[in-house]
Tab-separated table of N, CA and C in Angstrom:
chain	number	residue	atom	x	y	z
A	5	MET	N	195.362	108.442	136.863
A	5	MET	CA	194.141	109.199	136.978
A	5	MET	C	193.361	109.196	135.658
A	6	LYS	N	194.087	109.427	134.532
A	6	LYS	CA	193.436	109.412	133.227
A	6	LYS	C	192.872	108.030	132.917
A	7	ARG	N	193.592	107.030	133.372
A	7	ARG	CA	193.147	105.657	133.130
A	7	ARG	C	191.830	105.391	133.865
A	8	ASN	N	191.691	105.902	135.087
A	8	ASN	CA	190.453	105.729	135.859
A	8	ASN	C	189.280	106.440	135.183
A	9	ARG	N	189.542	107.610	134.647
A	9	ARG	CA	188.489	108.348	133.948
A	9	ARG	C	188.010	107.578	132.721
A	10	LYS	N	188.959	107.022	131.968
A	10	LYS	CA	188.601	106.238	130.791
A	10	LYS	C	187.761	105.027	131.193
A	11	LEU	N	188.149	104.395	132.285
A	11	LEU	CA	187.420	103.226	132.771
A	11	LEU	C	185.992	103.623	133.183
A	12	VAL	N	185.874	104.719	133.892
A	12	VAL	CA	184.552	105.188	134.333
A	12	VAL	C	183.701	105.541	133.121
A	13	ARG	N	184.255	106.228	132.151
A	13	ARG	CA	183.517	106.579	130.934
A	13	ARG	C	183.078	105.330	130.185
A	14	SER	N	183.967	104.375	130.088
A	14	SER	CA	183.641	103.124	129.392
A	14	SER	C	182.504	102.390	130.094
A	15	LEU	N	182.551	102.360	131.412
A	15	LEU	CA	181.484	101.693	132.168
A	15	LEU	C	180.156	102.415	132.017
A	16	CYS	N	180.203	103.732	132.050
A	16	CYS	CA	178.969	104.514	131.876
A	16	CYS	C	178.386	104.291	130.489
A	17	LEU	N	179.216	104.274	129.472
A	17	LEU	CA	178.763	104.053	128.109
A	17	LEU	C	178.177	102.649	127.970
A	18	ALA	N	178.832	101.654	128.548
A	18	ALA	CA	178.339	100.281	128.490
A	18	ALA	C	176.981	100.170	129.172
A	19	LYS	N	176.813	100.831	130.302
A	19	LYS	CA	175.555	100.814	131.038
A	19	LYS	C	174.452	101.464	130.200
A	20	LEU	N	174.763	102.574	129.548
A	20	LEU	CA	173.809	103.262	128.702
A	20	LEU	C	173.355	102.372	127.552
A	21	VAL	N	174.272	101.686	126.916
A	21	VAL	CA	173.952	100.810	125.796
A	21	VAL	C	173.067	99.658	126.254
A	22	VAL	N	173.404	99.044	127.378
A	22	VAL	CA	172.624	97.920	127.888
A	22	VAL	C	171.201	98.350	128.203
A	23	PHE	N	171.016	99.468	128.916
A	23	PHE	CA	169.685	99.898	129.294
A	23	PHE	C	168.879	100.420	128.112
A	24	SER	N	169.510	101.009	127.123
A	24	SER	CA	168.767	101.511	125.976
A	24	SER	C	168.332	100.376	125.054
A	25	CYS	N	168.947	99.222	125.154
A	25	CYS	CA	168.591	98.081	124.322
A	25	CYS	C	167.630	97.132	125.031
A	26	ALA	N	167.344	97.378	126.287
A	26	ALA	CA	166.449	96.514	127.041
A	26	ALA	C	165.040	96.619	126.470
A	27	PRO	N	164.277	95.503	126.495
A	27	PRO	CA	162.923	95.562	125.962
A	27	PRO	C	162.047	96.509	126.780
A	28	ILE	N	161.126	97.149	126.105
A	28	ILE	CA	160.219	98.068	126.776
A	28	ILE	C	159.095	97.255	127.403
A	29	SER	N	158.854	97.496	128.661
A	29	SER	CA	157.812	96.773	129.360
A	29	SER	C	156.445	97.271	128.924
A	30	ALA	N	155.539	96.337	128.710
A	30	ALA	CA	154.175	96.706	128.350
A	30	ALA	C	153.232	96.439	129.512
A	31	ALA	N	153.770	96.372	130.714
A	31	ALA	CA	152.937	96.088	131.885
A	31	ALA	C	151.864	97.153	132.046
A	32	PRO	N	150.608	96.735	132.162
A	32	PRO	CA	149.531	97.706	132.320
A	32	PRO	C	149.534	98.352	133.709
A	33	VAL	N	149.270	99.648	133.743
A	33	VAL	CA	149.215	100.411	134.998
A	33	VAL	C	148.015	101.348	134.938
A	34	ASP	N	147.716	101.985	136.055
A	34	ASP	CA	146.636	102.970	136.138
A	34	ASP	C	145.318	102.384	135.613
A	35	LEU	N	144.975	101.190	136.098
A	35	LEU	CA	143.763	100.519	135.669
A	35	LEU	C	142.524	101.238	136.193
A	36	LYS	N	141.548	101.400	135.313
A	36	LYS	CA	140.304	102.064	135.685
A	36	LYS	C	139.131	101.327	135.057
A	37	CYS	N	138.018	101.436	135.736
A	37	CYS	CA	136.762	100.905	135.235
A	37	CYS	C	135.792	102.084	135.221
A	38	ASP	N	135.231	102.371	134.072
A	38	ASP	CA	134.344	103.528	133.919
A	38	ASP	C	134.992	104.812	134.430
A	39	TYR	N	136.228	105.021	134.057
A	39	TYR	CA	137.012	106.226	134.365
A	39	TYR	C	137.380	106.364	135.840
A	40	ARG	N	137.156	105.353	136.656
A	40	ARG	CA	137.436	105.448	138.086
A	40	ARG	C	138.247	104.249	138.543
A	41	VAL	N	139.001	104.449	139.606
A	41	VAL	CA	139.755	103.355	140.218
A	41	VAL	C	138.832	102.659	141.219
A	42	ASN	N	138.627	101.366	141.042
A	42	ASN	CA	137.804	100.542	141.933
A	42	ASN	C	136.437	101.169	142.247
A	43	PRO	N	135.640	101.467	141.226
A	43	PRO	CA	134.346	102.102	141.462
A	43	PRO	C	133.348	101.170	142.153
A	44	LEU	N	132.473	101.759	142.947
A	44	LEU	CA	131.516	100.976	143.729
A	44	LEU	C	130.077	101.138	143.259
A	45	ALA	N	129.861	101.749	142.130
A	45	ALA	CA	128.503	101.909	141.606
A	45	ALA	C	128.546	101.971	140.083
A	46	VAL	N	128.716	100.820	139.459
A	46	VAL	CA	128.835	100.739	138.008
A	46	VAL	C	127.551	100.133	137.444
A	47	GLU	N	127.042	100.738	136.392
A	47	GLU	CA	125.873	100.173	135.710
A	47	GLU	C	126.302	98.854	135.057
A	48	ALA	N	125.607	97.789	135.371
A	48	ALA	CA	126.005	96.452	134.930
A	48	ALA	C	126.016	96.277	133.417
A	49	ASP	N	125.245	97.080	132.710
A	49	ASP	CA	125.173	96.913	131.252
A	49	ASP	C	126.095	97.855	130.478
A	50	ALA	N	126.963	98.577	131.189
A	50	ALA	CA	127.823	99.553	130.496
A	50	ALA	C	129.228	99.614	131.090
A	51	VAL	N	129.788	98.471	131.424
A	51	VAL	CA	131.117	98.435	132.039
A	51	VAL	C	132.193	98.585	130.962
A	52	ARG	N	133.120	99.519	131.210
A	52	ARG	CA	134.236	99.745	130.279
A	52	ARG	C	135.536	99.804	131.067
A	53	PHE	N	136.588	99.285	130.466
A	53	PHE	CA	137.886	99.182	131.125
A	53	PHE	C	138.925	100.043	130.422
A	54	PHE	N	139.899	100.508	131.215
A	54	PHE	CA	140.973	101.379	130.717
A	54	PHE	C	142.264	101.005	131.419
A	55	TRP	N	143.390	101.156	130.758
A	55	TRP	CA	144.694	101.038	131.394
A	55	TRP	C	145.706	101.796	130.558
A	56	LYS	N	146.842	102.063	131.160
A	56	LYS	CA	147.932	102.741	130.453
A	56	LYS	C	149.096	101.771	130.342
A	57	ASN	N	149.847	101.950	129.288
A	57	ASN	CA	151.095	101.215	129.066
A	57	ASN	C	151.824	101.887	127.909
A	58	ASP	N	152.825	101.225	127.414
A	58	ASP	CA	153.525	101.741	126.249
A	58	ASP	C	152.759	101.252	125.022
A	59	ALA	N	151.709	101.984	124.664
A	59	ALA	CA	150.761	101.532	123.647
A	59	ALA	C	151.414	101.227	122.302
A	60	ASP	N	152.542	101.895	121.991
A	60	ASP	CA	153.221	101.600	120.733
A	60	ASP	C	153.764	100.184	120.708
A	61	HIS	N	153.896	99.605	121.889
A	61	HIS	CA	154.507	98.284	121.963
A	61	HIS	C	153.543	97.212	122.442
A	62	GLN	N	152.294	97.564	122.702
A	62	GLN	CA	151.286	96.564	123.054
A	62	GLN	C	150.774	95.958	121.763
A	63	LYS	N	150.972	94.660	121.615
A	63	LYS	CA	150.487	93.969	120.424
A	63	LYS	C	149.110	93.362	120.643
A	64	ALA	N	148.820	93.011	121.894
A	64	ALA	CA	147.553	92.353	122.194
A	64	ALA	C	147.260	92.499	123.681
A	65	TYR	N	146.028	92.192	124.062
A	65	TYR	CA	145.666	92.160	125.471
A	65	TYR	C	144.714	90.999	125.728
A	66	GLN	N	144.592	90.635	126.994
A	66	GLN	CA	143.599	89.668	127.441
A	66	GLN	C	143.066	90.171	128.772
A	67	LEU	N	141.755	90.266	128.885
A	67	LEU	CA	141.116	90.805	130.079
A	67	LEU	C	140.294	89.711	130.748
A	68	LEU	N	140.441	89.601	132.081
A	68	LEU	CA	139.704	88.605	132.858
A	68	LEU	C	138.873	89.293	133.923
A	69	VAL	N	137.636	88.824	134.119
A	69	VAL	CA	136.746	89.327	135.171
A	69	VAL	C	136.284	88.122	135.980
A	70	SER	N	136.313	88.284	137.311
A	70	SER	CA	136.019	87.173	138.211
A	70	SER	C	135.241	87.666	139.431
A	71	THR	N	134.554	86.751	140.100
A	71	THR	CA	133.910	87.087	141.371
A	71	THR	C	134.829	86.803	142.547
A	72	ASP	N	136.004	86.249	142.269
A	72	ASP	CA	136.977	85.913	143.315
A	72	ASP	C	138.277	86.665	143.054
A	73	GLU	N	138.824	87.273	144.089
A	73	GLU	CA	140.042	88.069	143.943
A	73	GLU	C	141.224	87.239	143.439
A	74	ALA	N	141.228	85.943	143.768
A	74	ALA	CA	142.320	85.053	143.333
A	74	ALA	C	142.014	84.392	141.986
A	75	PHE	N	140.865	84.674	141.413
A	75	PHE	CA	140.445	84.091	140.136
A	75	PHE	C	140.440	82.566	140.209
A	76	ALA	N	140.047	82.039	141.354
A	76	ALA	CA	140.096	80.595	141.611
A	76	ALA	C	138.798	79.898	141.210
A	77	GLY	N	138.913	78.609	140.976
A	77	GLY	CA	137.746	77.761	140.725
A	77	GLY	C	136.900	78.233	139.564
A	78	ASN	N	135.600	78.197	139.771
A	78	ASN	CA	134.639	78.584	138.726
A	78	ASN	C	134.243	80.052	138.833
A	79	SER	N	135.108	80.876	139.389
A	79	SER	CA	134.771	82.279	139.622
A	79	SER	C	134.917	83.169	138.385
A	80	LEU	N	135.531	82.664	137.339
A	80	LEU	CA	135.753	83.474	136.141
A	80	LEU	C	134.416	83.763	135.461
A	81	VAL	N	134.124	85.046	135.272
A	81	VAL	CA	132.883	85.485	134.663
A	81	VAL	C	133.089	85.790	133.180
A	82	TRP	N	134.271	86.326	132.857
A	82	TRP	CA	134.551	86.669	131.465
A	82	TRP	C	136.040	86.604	131.183
A	83	ASP	N	136.360	86.020	130.053
A	83	ASP	CA	137.712	86.000	129.506
A	83	ASP	C	137.590	86.568	128.100
A	84	SER	N	138.194	87.705	127.867
A	84	SER	CA	138.087	88.355	126.555
A	84	SER	C	138.750	87.547	125.454
A	85	GLY	N	139.627	86.613	125.865
A	85	GLY	CA	140.462	85.952	124.873
A	85	GLY	C	141.541	86.932	124.442
A	86	VAL	N	142.473	86.476	123.680
A	86	VAL	CA	143.555	87.352	123.219
A	86	VAL	C	143.013	88.252	122.113
A	87	GLN	N	143.109	89.554	122.329
A	87	GLN	CA	142.650	90.544	121.362
A	87	GLN	C	143.866	91.240	120.762
A	88	THR	N	144.099	91.029	119.493
A	88	THR	CA	145.269	91.590	118.825
A	88	THR	C	145.011	93.046	118.465
A	89	THR	N	145.406	93.932	119.390
A	89	THR	CA	145.210	95.370	119.203
A	89	THR	C	146.045	96.123	120.228
A	90	SER	N	146.373	97.353	119.929
A	90	SER	CA	147.077	98.203	120.896
A	90	SER	C	146.084	99.014	121.723
A	91	LYS	N	144.806	98.847	121.478
A	91	LYS	CA	143.759	99.595	122.185
A	91	LYS	C	143.787	99.272	123.682
A	92	SER	N	143.659	100.316	124.513
A	92	SER	CA	143.641	100.115	125.966
A	92	SER	C	142.654	101.069	126.648
A	93	ILE	N	141.743	101.633	125.874
A	93	ILE	CA	140.711	102.503	126.439
A	93	ILE	C	139.351	102.068	125.898
A	94	GLN	N	138.316	102.296	126.707
A	94	GLN	CA	136.947	101.983	126.305
A	94	GLN	C	136.790	100.526	125.869
A	95	ILE	N	137.414	99.621	126.610
A	95	ILE	CA	137.250	98.198	126.323
A	95	ILE	C	135.955	97.752	126.998
A	96	ALA	N	134.964	97.399	126.223
A	96	ALA	CA	133.644	97.070	126.752
A	96	ALA	C	133.605	95.642	127.285
A	97	TYR	N	132.964	95.478	128.435
A	97	TYR	CA	132.701	94.148	128.977
A	97	TYR	C	131.767	93.431	128.009
A	98	ALA	N	132.082	92.184	127.670
A	98	ALA	CA	131.284	91.449	126.693
A	98	ALA	C	130.995	90.025	127.158
A	99	GLY	N	130.874	89.858	128.456
A	99	GLY	CA	130.582	88.535	128.994
A	99	GLY	C	129.110	88.366	129.322
A	100	ALA	N	128.819	87.341	130.132
A	100	ALA	CA	127.452	87.087	130.583
A	100	ALA	C	126.962	88.282	131.406
A	101	ALA	N	125.662	88.414	131.531
A	101	ALA	CA	125.077	89.533	132.275
A	101	ALA	C	125.636	89.582	133.696
A	102	LEU	N	126.051	90.767	134.109
A	102	LEU	CA	126.566	90.958	135.466
A	102	LEU	C	125.406	91.090	136.441
A	103	GLN	N	125.600	90.556	137.638
A	103	GLN	CA	124.569	90.598	138.667
A	103	GLN	C	124.588	91.942	139.378
A	104	PRO	N	123.425	92.443	139.806
A	104	PRO	CA	123.400	93.706	140.551
A	104	PRO	C	124.005	93.540	141.935
A	105	ALA	N	124.518	94.633	142.473
A	105	ALA	CA	125.090	94.676	143.834
A	105	ALA	C	126.112	93.557	144.059
A	106	THR	N	127.001	93.395	143.087
A	106	THR	CA	128.007	92.326	143.144
A	106	THR	C	129.391	92.916	142.925
A	107	ARG	N	130.359	92.409	143.684
A	107	ARG	CA	131.749	92.839	143.524
A	107	ARG	C	132.448	91.905	142.544
A	108	TYR	N	133.119	92.518	141.582
A	108	TYR	CA	133.888	91.776	140.575
A	108	TYR	C	135.335	92.248	140.611
A	109	PHE	N	136.234	91.337	140.318
A	109	PHE	CA	137.663	91.636	140.239
A	109	PHE	C	138.085	91.480	138.790
A	110	TRP	N	139.076	92.285	138.403
A	110	TRP	CA	139.540	92.179	137.022
A	110	TRP	C	141.041	92.396	136.929
A	111	LYS	N	141.595	91.837	135.877
A	111	LYS	CA	143.012	92.040	135.581
A	111	LYS	C	143.185	91.970	134.074
A	112	VAL	N	144.281	92.549	133.635
A	112	VAL	CA	144.550	92.575	132.205
A	112	VAL	C	146.010	92.200	131.969
A	113	GLY	N	146.215	91.441	130.932
A	113	GLY	CA	147.564	91.095	130.493
A	113	GLY	C	147.795	91.705	129.126
A	114	VAL	N	149.009	92.169	128.888
A	114	VAL	CA	149.342	92.722	127.576
A	114	VAL	C	150.576	92.023	127.015
A	115	LEU	N	150.579	91.887	125.717
A	115	LEU	CA	151.669	91.249	124.989
A	115	LEU	C	152.519	92.343	124.364
A	116	ASN	N	153.837	92.324	124.654
A	116	ASN	CA	154.696	93.378	124.104
A	116	ASN	C	155.316	92.961	122.767
A	117	GLN	N	156.141	93.805	122.218
A	117	GLN	CA	156.739	93.580	120.899
A	117	GLN	C	157.668	92.376	120.877
A	118	ASP	N	158.112	91.915	122.059
A	118	ASP	CA	158.982	90.742	122.139
A	118	ASP	C	158.194	89.473	122.458
A	119	ASP	N	156.879	89.539	122.304
A	119	ASP	CA	155.976	88.418	122.590
A	119	ASP	C	156.065	87.939	124.036
A	120	GLU	N	156.198	88.898	124.962
A	120	GLU	CA	156.221	88.597	126.392
A	120	GLU	C	154.960	89.166	127.022
A	121	TRP	N	154.290	88.361	127.836
A	121	TRP	CA	153.082	88.798	128.529
A	121	TRP	C	153.430	89.449	129.854
A	122	SER	N	152.748	90.537	130.170
A	122	SER	CA	152.854	91.201	131.473
A	122	SER	C	151.439	91.408	131.981
A	123	TRP	N	151.206	91.025	133.233
A	123	TRP	CA	149.868	91.147	133.817
A	123	TRP	C	149.830	92.271	134.831
A	124	SER	N	148.678	92.878	134.969
A	124	SER	CA	148.493	93.943	135.956
A	124	SER	C	148.765	93.386	137.347
A	125	LYS	N	149.265	94.262	138.202
A	125	LYS	CA	149.615	93.885	139.573
A	125	LYS	C	148.548	94.393	140.532
A	126	GLY	N	148.352	93.688	141.631
A	126	GLY	CA	147.420	94.138	142.664
A	126	GLY	C	145.976	93.793	142.344
A	127	SER	N	145.102	94.213	143.227
A	127	SER	CA	143.666	93.959	143.073
A	127	SER	C	142.980	95.137	142.397
A	128	HIS	N	142.140	94.823	141.448
A	128	HIS	CA	141.343	95.832	140.760
A	128	HIS	C	139.916	95.318	140.761
A	129	LEU	N	138.999	96.166	141.176
A	129	LEU	CA	137.622	95.703	141.330
A	129	LEU	C	136.633	96.750	140.876
A	130	PHE	N	135.399	96.314	140.768
A	130	PHE	CA	134.266	97.207	140.576
A	130	PHE	C	133.052	96.520	141.167
A	131	GLU	N	132.089	97.318	141.571
A	131	GLU	CA	130.830	96.780	142.084
A	131	GLU	C	129.691	97.331	141.254
A	132	THR	N	128.763	96.456	140.938
A	132	THR	CA	127.601	96.879	140.175
A	132	THR	C	126.563	97.505	141.109
A	133	VAL	N	125.735	98.366	140.546
A	133	VAL	CA	124.718	99.065	141.342
A	133	VAL	C	123.612	98.107	141.774
A	134	ILE	N	122.874	98.531	142.789
A	134	ILE	CA	121.730	97.762	143.270
A	134	ILE	C	120.616	97.848	142.236
A	135	ASP	N	119.936	96.752	142.019
A	135	ASP	CA	118.812	96.722	141.092
A	135	ASP	C	117.678	97.572	141.661
A	136	PRO	N	117.244	98.628	140.959
A	136	PRO	CA	116.212	99.509	141.503
A	136	PRO	C	114.857	98.813	141.681
A	137	GLU	N	114.632	97.754	140.926
A	137	GLU	CA	113.365	97.020	141.020
A	137	GLU	C	113.301	96.148	142.277
A	138	THR	N	114.398	95.493	142.604
A	138	THR	CA	114.389	94.528	143.719
A	138	THR	C	115.133	95.011	144.953
A	139	GLY	N	115.877	96.107	144.838
A	139	GLY	CA	116.657	96.580	145.979
A	139	GLY	C	117.734	95.587	146.350
A	140	TRP	N	117.880	95.278	147.621
A	140	TRP	CA	118.918	94.351	148.103
A	140	TRP	C	118.509	92.896	147.938
A	141	ASN	N	117.271	92.628	147.574
A	141	ASN	CA	116.785	91.229	147.500
A	141	ASN	C	117.348	90.522	146.302
């Protein structure tokens, strides 16, 4: 009986050591655009991105914006390039002018302390507002 207890304790301790030494994931979560999840009325000239992660361990990020959910073909509108920073709030869109009344998809990848990239999961989108001058035209 004592031998089984020692074995169980040893296994628990080994499990604790393994999990406490595992790298911390820097996968971005809780993605928002202009403080909202998938907003449908964003001013095209003031788009800002936000995400949460283990900011102490984010060494860099790369943000992509596309007109296609699969980011296929020539649909890429903006690639931030690799930005060496732990910043993950108020990231301003800095690509070509966004079109009014258009749906855009975005994703972000972050580089952790072990130089491993993790990309956001799922679809994240925003739509720009209708141009007040031209309406739907």
